[in-house]
CSV table of C-alpha atoms and ligand atoms in Angstrom, one decimal:
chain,number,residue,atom,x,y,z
D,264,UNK,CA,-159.1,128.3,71.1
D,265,UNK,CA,-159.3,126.2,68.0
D,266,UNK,CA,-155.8,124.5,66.4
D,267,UNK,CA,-156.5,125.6,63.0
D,268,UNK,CA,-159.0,128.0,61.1
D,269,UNK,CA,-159.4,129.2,57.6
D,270,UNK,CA,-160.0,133.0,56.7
D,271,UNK,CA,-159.6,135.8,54.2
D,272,UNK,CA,-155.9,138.0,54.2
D,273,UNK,CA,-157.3,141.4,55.0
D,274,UNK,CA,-153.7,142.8,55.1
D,275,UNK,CA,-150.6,142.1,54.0
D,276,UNK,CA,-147.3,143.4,55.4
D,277,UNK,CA,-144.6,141.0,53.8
D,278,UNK,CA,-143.6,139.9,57.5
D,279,UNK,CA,-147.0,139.4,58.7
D,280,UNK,CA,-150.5,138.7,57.4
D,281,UNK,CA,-153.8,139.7,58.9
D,282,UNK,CA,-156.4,137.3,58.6
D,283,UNK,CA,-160.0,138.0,59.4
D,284,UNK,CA,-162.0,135.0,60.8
D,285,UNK,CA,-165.3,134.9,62.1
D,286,UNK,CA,-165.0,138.8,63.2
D,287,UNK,CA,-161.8,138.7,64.7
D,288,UNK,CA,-158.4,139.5,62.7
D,289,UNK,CA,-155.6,137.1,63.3
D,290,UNK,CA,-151.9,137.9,63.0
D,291,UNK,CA,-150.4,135.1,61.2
D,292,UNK,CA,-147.1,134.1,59.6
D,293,UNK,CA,-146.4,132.4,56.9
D,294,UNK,CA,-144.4,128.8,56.8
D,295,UNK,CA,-141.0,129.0,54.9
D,296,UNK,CA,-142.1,126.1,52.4
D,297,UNK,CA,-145.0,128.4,51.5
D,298,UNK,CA,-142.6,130.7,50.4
D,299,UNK,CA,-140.8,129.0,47.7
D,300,UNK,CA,-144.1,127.6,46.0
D,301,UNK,CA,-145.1,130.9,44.9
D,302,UNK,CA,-141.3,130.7,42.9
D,303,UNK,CA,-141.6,133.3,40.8
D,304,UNK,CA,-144.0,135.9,42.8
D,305,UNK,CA,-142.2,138.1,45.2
D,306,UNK,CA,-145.7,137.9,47.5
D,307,UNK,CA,-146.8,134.2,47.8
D,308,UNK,CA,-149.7,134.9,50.1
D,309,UNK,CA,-151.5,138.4,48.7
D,310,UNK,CA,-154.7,140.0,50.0
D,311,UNK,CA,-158.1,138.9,49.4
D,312,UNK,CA,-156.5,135.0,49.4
D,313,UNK,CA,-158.4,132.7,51.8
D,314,UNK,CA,-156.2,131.1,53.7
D,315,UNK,CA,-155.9,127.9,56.6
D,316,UNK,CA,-153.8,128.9,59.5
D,317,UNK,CA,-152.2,126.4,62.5
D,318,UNK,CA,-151.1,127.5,65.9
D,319,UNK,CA,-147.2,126.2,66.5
D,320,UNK,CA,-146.1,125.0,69.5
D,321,UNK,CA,-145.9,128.2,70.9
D,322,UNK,CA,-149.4,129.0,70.0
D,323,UNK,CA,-148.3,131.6,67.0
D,324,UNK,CA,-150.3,131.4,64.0
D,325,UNK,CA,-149.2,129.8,60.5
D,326,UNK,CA,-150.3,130.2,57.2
D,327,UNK,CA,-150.1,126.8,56.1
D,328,UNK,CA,-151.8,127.0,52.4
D,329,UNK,CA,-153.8,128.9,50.3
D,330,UNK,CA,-157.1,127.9,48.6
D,331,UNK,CA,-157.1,128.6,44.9
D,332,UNK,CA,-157.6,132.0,43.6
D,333,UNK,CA,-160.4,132.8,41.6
D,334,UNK,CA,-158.4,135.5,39.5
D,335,UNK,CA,-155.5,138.2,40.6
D,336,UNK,CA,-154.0,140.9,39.4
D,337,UNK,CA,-150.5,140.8,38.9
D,338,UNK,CA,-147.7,142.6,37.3
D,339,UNK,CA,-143.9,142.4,36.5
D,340,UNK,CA,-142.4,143.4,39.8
D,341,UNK,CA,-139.7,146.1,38.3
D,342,UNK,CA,-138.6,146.3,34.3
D,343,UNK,CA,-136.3,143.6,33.4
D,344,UNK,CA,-137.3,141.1,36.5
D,345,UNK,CA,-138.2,137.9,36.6
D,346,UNK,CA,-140.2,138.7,39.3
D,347,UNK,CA,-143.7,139.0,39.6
D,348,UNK,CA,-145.6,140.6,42.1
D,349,UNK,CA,-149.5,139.9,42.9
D,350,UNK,CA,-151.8,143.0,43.6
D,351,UNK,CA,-154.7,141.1,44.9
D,352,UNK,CA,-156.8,137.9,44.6
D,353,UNK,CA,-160.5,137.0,44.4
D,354,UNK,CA,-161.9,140.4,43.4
D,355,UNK,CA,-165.2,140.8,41.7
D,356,UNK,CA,-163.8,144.0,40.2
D,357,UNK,CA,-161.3,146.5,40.1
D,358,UNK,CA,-161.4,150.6,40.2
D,359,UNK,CA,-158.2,151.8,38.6
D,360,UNK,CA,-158.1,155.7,40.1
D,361,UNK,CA,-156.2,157.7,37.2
D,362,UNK,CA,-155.7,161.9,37.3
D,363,UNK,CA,-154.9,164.0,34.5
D,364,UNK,CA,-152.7,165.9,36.5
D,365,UNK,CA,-151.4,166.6,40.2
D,366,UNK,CA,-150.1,164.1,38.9
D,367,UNK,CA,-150.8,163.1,35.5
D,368,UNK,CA,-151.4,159.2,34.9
D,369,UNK,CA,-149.3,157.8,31.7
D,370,UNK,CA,-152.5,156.7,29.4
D,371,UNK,CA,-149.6,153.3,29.0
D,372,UNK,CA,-150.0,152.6,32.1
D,373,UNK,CA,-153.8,153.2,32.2
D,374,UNK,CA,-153.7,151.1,28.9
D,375,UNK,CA,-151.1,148.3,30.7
D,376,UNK,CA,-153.8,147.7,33.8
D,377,UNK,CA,-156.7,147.6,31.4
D,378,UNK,CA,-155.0,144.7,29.7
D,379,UNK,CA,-154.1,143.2,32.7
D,380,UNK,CA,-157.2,142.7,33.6
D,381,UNK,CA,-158.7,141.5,30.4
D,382,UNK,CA,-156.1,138.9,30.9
D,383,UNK,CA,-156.8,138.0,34.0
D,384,UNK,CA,-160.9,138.3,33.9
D,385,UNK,CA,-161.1,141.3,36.7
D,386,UNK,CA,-163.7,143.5,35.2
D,387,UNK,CA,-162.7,147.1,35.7
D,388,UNK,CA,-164.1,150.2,35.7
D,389,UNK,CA,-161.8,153.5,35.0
D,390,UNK,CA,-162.1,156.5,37.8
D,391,UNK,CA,-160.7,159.8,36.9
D,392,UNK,CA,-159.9,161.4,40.2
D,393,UNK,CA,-160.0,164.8,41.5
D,394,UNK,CA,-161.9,165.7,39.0
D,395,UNK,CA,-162.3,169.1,41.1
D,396,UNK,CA,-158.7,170.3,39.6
D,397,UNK,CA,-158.8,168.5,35.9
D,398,UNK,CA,-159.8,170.5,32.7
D,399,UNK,CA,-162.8,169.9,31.1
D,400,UNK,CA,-161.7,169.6,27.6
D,401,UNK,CA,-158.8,166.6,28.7
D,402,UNK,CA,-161.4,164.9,30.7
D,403,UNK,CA,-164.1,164.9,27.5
D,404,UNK,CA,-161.3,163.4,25.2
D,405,UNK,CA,-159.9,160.9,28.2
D,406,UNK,CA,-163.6,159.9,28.2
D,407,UNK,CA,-164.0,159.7,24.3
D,408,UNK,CA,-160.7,157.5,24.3
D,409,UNK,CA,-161.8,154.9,26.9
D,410,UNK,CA,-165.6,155.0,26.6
D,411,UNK,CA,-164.7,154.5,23.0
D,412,UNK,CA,-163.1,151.2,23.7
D,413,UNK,CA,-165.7,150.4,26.0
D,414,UNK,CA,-164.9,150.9,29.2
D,415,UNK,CA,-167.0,153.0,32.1
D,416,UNK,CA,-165.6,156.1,33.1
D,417,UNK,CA,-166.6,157.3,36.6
D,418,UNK,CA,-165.4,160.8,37.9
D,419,UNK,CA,-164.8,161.8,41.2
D,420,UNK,CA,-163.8,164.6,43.4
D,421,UNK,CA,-163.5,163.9,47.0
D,422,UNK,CA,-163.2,168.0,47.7
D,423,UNK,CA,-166.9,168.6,46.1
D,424,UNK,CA,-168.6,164.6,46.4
D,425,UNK,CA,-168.8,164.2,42.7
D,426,UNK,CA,-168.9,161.0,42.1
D,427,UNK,CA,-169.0,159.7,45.2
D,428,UNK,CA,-172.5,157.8,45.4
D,429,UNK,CA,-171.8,156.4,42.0
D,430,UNK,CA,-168.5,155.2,43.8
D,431,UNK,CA,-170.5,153.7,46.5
D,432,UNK,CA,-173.1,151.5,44.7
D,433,UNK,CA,-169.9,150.4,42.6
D,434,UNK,CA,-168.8,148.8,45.7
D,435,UNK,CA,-172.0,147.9,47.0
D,436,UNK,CA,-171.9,144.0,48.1
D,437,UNK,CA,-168.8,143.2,46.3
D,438,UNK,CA,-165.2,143.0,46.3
D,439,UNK,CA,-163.4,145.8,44.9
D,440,UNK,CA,-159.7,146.3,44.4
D,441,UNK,CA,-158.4,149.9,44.6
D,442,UNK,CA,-155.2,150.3,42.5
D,443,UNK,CA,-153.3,153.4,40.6
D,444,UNK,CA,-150.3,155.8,41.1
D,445,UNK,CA,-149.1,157.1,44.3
D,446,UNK,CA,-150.9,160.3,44.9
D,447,UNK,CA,-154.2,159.6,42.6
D,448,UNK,CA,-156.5,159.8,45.8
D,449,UNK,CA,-157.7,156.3,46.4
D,450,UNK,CA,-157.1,156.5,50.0
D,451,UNK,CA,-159.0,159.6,50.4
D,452,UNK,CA,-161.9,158.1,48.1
D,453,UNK,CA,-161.9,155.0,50.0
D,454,UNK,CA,-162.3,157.3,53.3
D,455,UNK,CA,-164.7,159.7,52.1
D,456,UNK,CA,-167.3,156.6,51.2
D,457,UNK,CA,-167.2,155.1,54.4
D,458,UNK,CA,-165.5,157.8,57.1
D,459,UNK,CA,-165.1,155.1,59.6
D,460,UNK,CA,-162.1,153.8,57.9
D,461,UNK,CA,-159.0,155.3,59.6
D,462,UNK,CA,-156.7,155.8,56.9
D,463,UNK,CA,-153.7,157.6,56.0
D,464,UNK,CA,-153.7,160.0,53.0
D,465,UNK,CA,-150.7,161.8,51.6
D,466,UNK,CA,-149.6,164.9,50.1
D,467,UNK,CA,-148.4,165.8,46.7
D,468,UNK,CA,-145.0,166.7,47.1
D,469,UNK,CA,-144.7,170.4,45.3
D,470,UNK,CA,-141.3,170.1,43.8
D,471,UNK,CA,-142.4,167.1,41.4
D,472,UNK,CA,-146.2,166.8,41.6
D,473,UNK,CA,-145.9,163.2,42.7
D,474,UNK,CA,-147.0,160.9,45.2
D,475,UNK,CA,-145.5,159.9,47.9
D,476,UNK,CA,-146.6,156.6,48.7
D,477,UNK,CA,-148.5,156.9,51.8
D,478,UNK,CA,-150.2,153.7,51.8
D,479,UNK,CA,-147.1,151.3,52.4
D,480,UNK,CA,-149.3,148.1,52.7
D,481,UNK,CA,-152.4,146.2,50.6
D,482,UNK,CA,-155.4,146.4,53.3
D,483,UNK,CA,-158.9,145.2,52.8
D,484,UNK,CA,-161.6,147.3,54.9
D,485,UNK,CA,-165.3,145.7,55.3
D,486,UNK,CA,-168.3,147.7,54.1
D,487,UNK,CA,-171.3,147.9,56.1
D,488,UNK,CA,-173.4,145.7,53.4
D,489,UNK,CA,-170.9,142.9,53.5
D,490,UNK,CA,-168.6,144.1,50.4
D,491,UNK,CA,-165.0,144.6,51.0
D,492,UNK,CA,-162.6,146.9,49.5
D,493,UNK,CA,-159.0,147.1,49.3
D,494,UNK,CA,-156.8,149.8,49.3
D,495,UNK,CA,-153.3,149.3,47.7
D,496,UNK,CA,-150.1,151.5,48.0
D,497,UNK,CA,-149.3,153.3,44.7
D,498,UNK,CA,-147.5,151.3,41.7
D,499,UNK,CA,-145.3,153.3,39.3
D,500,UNK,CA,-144.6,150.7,36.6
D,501,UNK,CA,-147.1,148.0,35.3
D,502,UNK,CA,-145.2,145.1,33.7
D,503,UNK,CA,-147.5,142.7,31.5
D,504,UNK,CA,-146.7,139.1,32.6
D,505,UNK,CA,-147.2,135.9,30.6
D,506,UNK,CA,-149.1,137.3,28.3
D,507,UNK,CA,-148.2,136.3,24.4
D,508,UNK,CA,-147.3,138.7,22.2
D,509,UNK,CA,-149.7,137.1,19.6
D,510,UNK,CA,-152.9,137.6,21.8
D,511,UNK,CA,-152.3,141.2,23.0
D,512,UNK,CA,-154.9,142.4,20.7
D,513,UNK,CA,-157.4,140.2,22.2
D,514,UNK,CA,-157.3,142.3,25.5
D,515,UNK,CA,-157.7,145.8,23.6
D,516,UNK,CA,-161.7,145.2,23.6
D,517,UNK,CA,-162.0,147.3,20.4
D,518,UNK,CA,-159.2,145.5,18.5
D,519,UNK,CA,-161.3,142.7,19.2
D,520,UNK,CA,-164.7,144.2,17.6
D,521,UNK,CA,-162.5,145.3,14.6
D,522,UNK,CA,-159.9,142.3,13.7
D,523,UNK,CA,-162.7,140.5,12.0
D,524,UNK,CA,-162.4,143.2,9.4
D,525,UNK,CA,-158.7,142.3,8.6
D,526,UNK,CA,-157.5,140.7,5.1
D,527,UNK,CA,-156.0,138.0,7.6
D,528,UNK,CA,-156.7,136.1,10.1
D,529,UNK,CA,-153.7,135.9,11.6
D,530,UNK,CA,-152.8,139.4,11.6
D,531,UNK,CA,-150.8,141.3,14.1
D,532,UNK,CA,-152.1,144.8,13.2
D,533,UNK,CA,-148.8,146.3,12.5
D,534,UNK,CA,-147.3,145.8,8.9
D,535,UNK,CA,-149.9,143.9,7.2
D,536,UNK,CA,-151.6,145.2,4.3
D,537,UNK,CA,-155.8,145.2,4.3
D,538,UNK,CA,-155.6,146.1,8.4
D,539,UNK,CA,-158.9,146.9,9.6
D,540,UNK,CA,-156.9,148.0,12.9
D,541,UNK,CA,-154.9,150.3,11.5
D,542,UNK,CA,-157.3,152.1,9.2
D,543,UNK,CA,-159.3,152.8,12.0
D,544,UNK,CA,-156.5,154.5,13.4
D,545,UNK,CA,-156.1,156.4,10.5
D,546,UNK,CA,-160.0,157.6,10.4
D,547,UNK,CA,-159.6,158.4,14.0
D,548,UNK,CA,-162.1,155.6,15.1
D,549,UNK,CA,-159.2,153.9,17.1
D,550,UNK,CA,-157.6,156.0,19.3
D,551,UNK,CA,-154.0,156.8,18.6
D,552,UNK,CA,-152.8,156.6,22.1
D,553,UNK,CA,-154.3,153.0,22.6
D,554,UNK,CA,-152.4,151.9,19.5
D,555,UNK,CA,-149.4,153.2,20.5
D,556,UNK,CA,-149.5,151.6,23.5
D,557,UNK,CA,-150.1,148.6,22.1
D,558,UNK,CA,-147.4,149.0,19.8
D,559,UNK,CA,-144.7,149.5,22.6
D,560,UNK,CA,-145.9,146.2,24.7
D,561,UNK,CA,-145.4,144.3,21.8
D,562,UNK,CA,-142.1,145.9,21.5
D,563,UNK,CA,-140.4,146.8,24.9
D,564,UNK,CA,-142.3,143.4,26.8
D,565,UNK,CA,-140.6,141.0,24.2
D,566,UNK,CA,-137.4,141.6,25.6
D,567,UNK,CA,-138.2,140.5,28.7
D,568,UNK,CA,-141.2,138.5,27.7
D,569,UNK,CA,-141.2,134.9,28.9
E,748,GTP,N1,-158.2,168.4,45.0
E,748,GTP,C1,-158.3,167.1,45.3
E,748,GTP,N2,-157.4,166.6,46.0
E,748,GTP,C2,-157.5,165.3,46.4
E,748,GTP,C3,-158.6,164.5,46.0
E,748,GTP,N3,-158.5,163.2,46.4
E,748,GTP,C4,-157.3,163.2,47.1
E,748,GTP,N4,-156.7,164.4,47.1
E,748,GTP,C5,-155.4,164.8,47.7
E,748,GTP,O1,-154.3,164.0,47.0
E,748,GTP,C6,-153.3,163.7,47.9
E,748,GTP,C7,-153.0,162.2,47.9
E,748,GTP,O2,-154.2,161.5,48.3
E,748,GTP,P1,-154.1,159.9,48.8
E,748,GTP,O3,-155.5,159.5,49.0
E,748,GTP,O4,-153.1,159.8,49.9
E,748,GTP,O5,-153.5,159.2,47.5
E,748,GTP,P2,-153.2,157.7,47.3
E,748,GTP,O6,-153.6,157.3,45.9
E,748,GTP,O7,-153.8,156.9,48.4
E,748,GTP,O8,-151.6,157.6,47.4
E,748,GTP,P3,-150.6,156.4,47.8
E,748,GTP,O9,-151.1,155.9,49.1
E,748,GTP,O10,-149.3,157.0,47.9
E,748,GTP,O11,-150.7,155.4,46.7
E,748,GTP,C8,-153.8,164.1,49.3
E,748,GTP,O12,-153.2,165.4,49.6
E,748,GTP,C9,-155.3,164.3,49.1
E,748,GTP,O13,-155.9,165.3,50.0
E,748,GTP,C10,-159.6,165.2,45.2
E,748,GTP,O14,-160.7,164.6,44.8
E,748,GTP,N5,-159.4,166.5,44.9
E,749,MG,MG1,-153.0,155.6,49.8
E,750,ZN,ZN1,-155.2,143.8,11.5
């Protein structure tokens, strides 16, 4: 066998990494210098990151360094830290699975990813799951809110297969990060489009109606027509990182459309007088909920903002 090879992380355990090359998948660790380059992340080497790997001495396999990533997804690893923590790299797009209840997705946190990947150039497309136990009328005004701004809303049901194709030519030749809450259903979605994959899928627990984080680990499975998706375990919180309090707006895709109608250029949308922003929240044309959320970012991330 070859010395060294490079290849895509297909998995990622925080002790070992999986790295698919050439068919095969390699267990591989990583080198301790590694490690400290990624300073502030708490997961230097992340899925979806191609990667060269050395055999030691003893024939093991090292992650030695890691090409650079074509975009990520990252977030503050808990309120208050420092610490960041990377979701995924080199995605073409991501699928962020929300439910209105059983359990019920914060529309922040729904608002918080969306940002996040505005920031970070992942296009995303919203998919309300289980759409099989939602009501009608929340789903028509979750739509109205998000199709609003201008984002696709896909809905799914893996009891009926609503959804499902749509799901499928979504991923079609492309590389698709699966992300949400614990308990939203992306592991059964990701198994109900291609059956073959052999993964794990929870229950709700009944005393709290949430998740229980079944998936434990970040795992990229290959589709049959050479797309890849990956399957993350379930994040509670969604930190914004390094991104300025002064450009929030500019990853709220309808605060974008409307800030040219502002009495100035510079405005922040919250106090100033002649605010296109906010008197389209008055009239209802911006959603109140997307406001708000932008509102607290700007408030609760400057504390910890860098
Ligand atoms: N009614 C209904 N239940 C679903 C649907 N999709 C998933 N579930 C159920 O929801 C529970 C959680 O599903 P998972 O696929 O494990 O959720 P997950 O998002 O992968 O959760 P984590 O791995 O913890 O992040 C399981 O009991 C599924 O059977 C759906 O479309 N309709
Ligand atoms: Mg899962
Ligand atoms: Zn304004």
């Amino acid at each position: 066998m070859e010395q060294c090879f490079s290849g895509v992380v297909v998995r990622a355990t925080g002790s070992w990494y999986d790295v698919m090359h050439g068919g095969a998948t390699v267990p591989c660790r990583i080198r301790g210098r590694l490690r400290l380059r990624g300073v502030r992340s708490t997961n230097p080497v992340v899925v979806g990151d191609t990667v060269r790997c050395e055999a030691d001495e003893s024939g093991a396999w090292t992650i030695v360094d890691i090409a650079p990533r074509r975009n990520y997804v990252i977030r503050r690893a808990s309120n208050l830290s420092k610490e960041s923590h990377i979701i995924a790299a080199n995605v073409d797009r991501a699928l962020l699975l929300a439910t209105l209840s059983s359990p019920a997705t914060a529309p922040e946190f729904v608002d918080r990813f969306l940002v996040t990947c505005e920031a970070y150039k992942v296009p995303v497309v919203i998919v309300l799951s289980k759409i099989d136990l939602q009501d009608a009328a929340a789903v028509a005004s979750f739509r109205a809110v998000y199709e609003g701004a201008g984002y696709r809303v896909v809905e799914v049901s893996a009891v009926d297969g609503r959804g499902v194709e749509e799901v499928r030519s979504l991923l079609r030749g492309r590389t698709t990060l699966v992300a949400g809450n614990s308990g939203v259903g992306k592991s059964t979605l990701i198994r109900t489009v291609d059956p073959r994959f052999d993964i794990r899928v929870g229950e709700i627990s009944q005393s709290h109606g949430k998740g229980r984080h079944t998936t434990t680990f970040s795992t990229m499975y290959p589709l049959d027509d050479g797309g890849f998706v990956i399957d993350t375990p379930g994040i509670k919180g969604f930190g914004l990182i390094d991104i300025d309090g002064a450009e929030l707006w500019h990853y709220f895709p309808e605060m974008m459309r409307l800030a040219p109608g502002c009495r100035y250029y510079n405005c922040t949308h919250t106090h100033e007088p002649g605010c296109a922003v906010v008197r389209a929240v008055e009239t209802g044309e911006l959603a109140a909920t997307r406001y708000e959320s932008y509102l607290k970012m700007l408030d609760e991330d400057d504390k910890y903002r860098k």
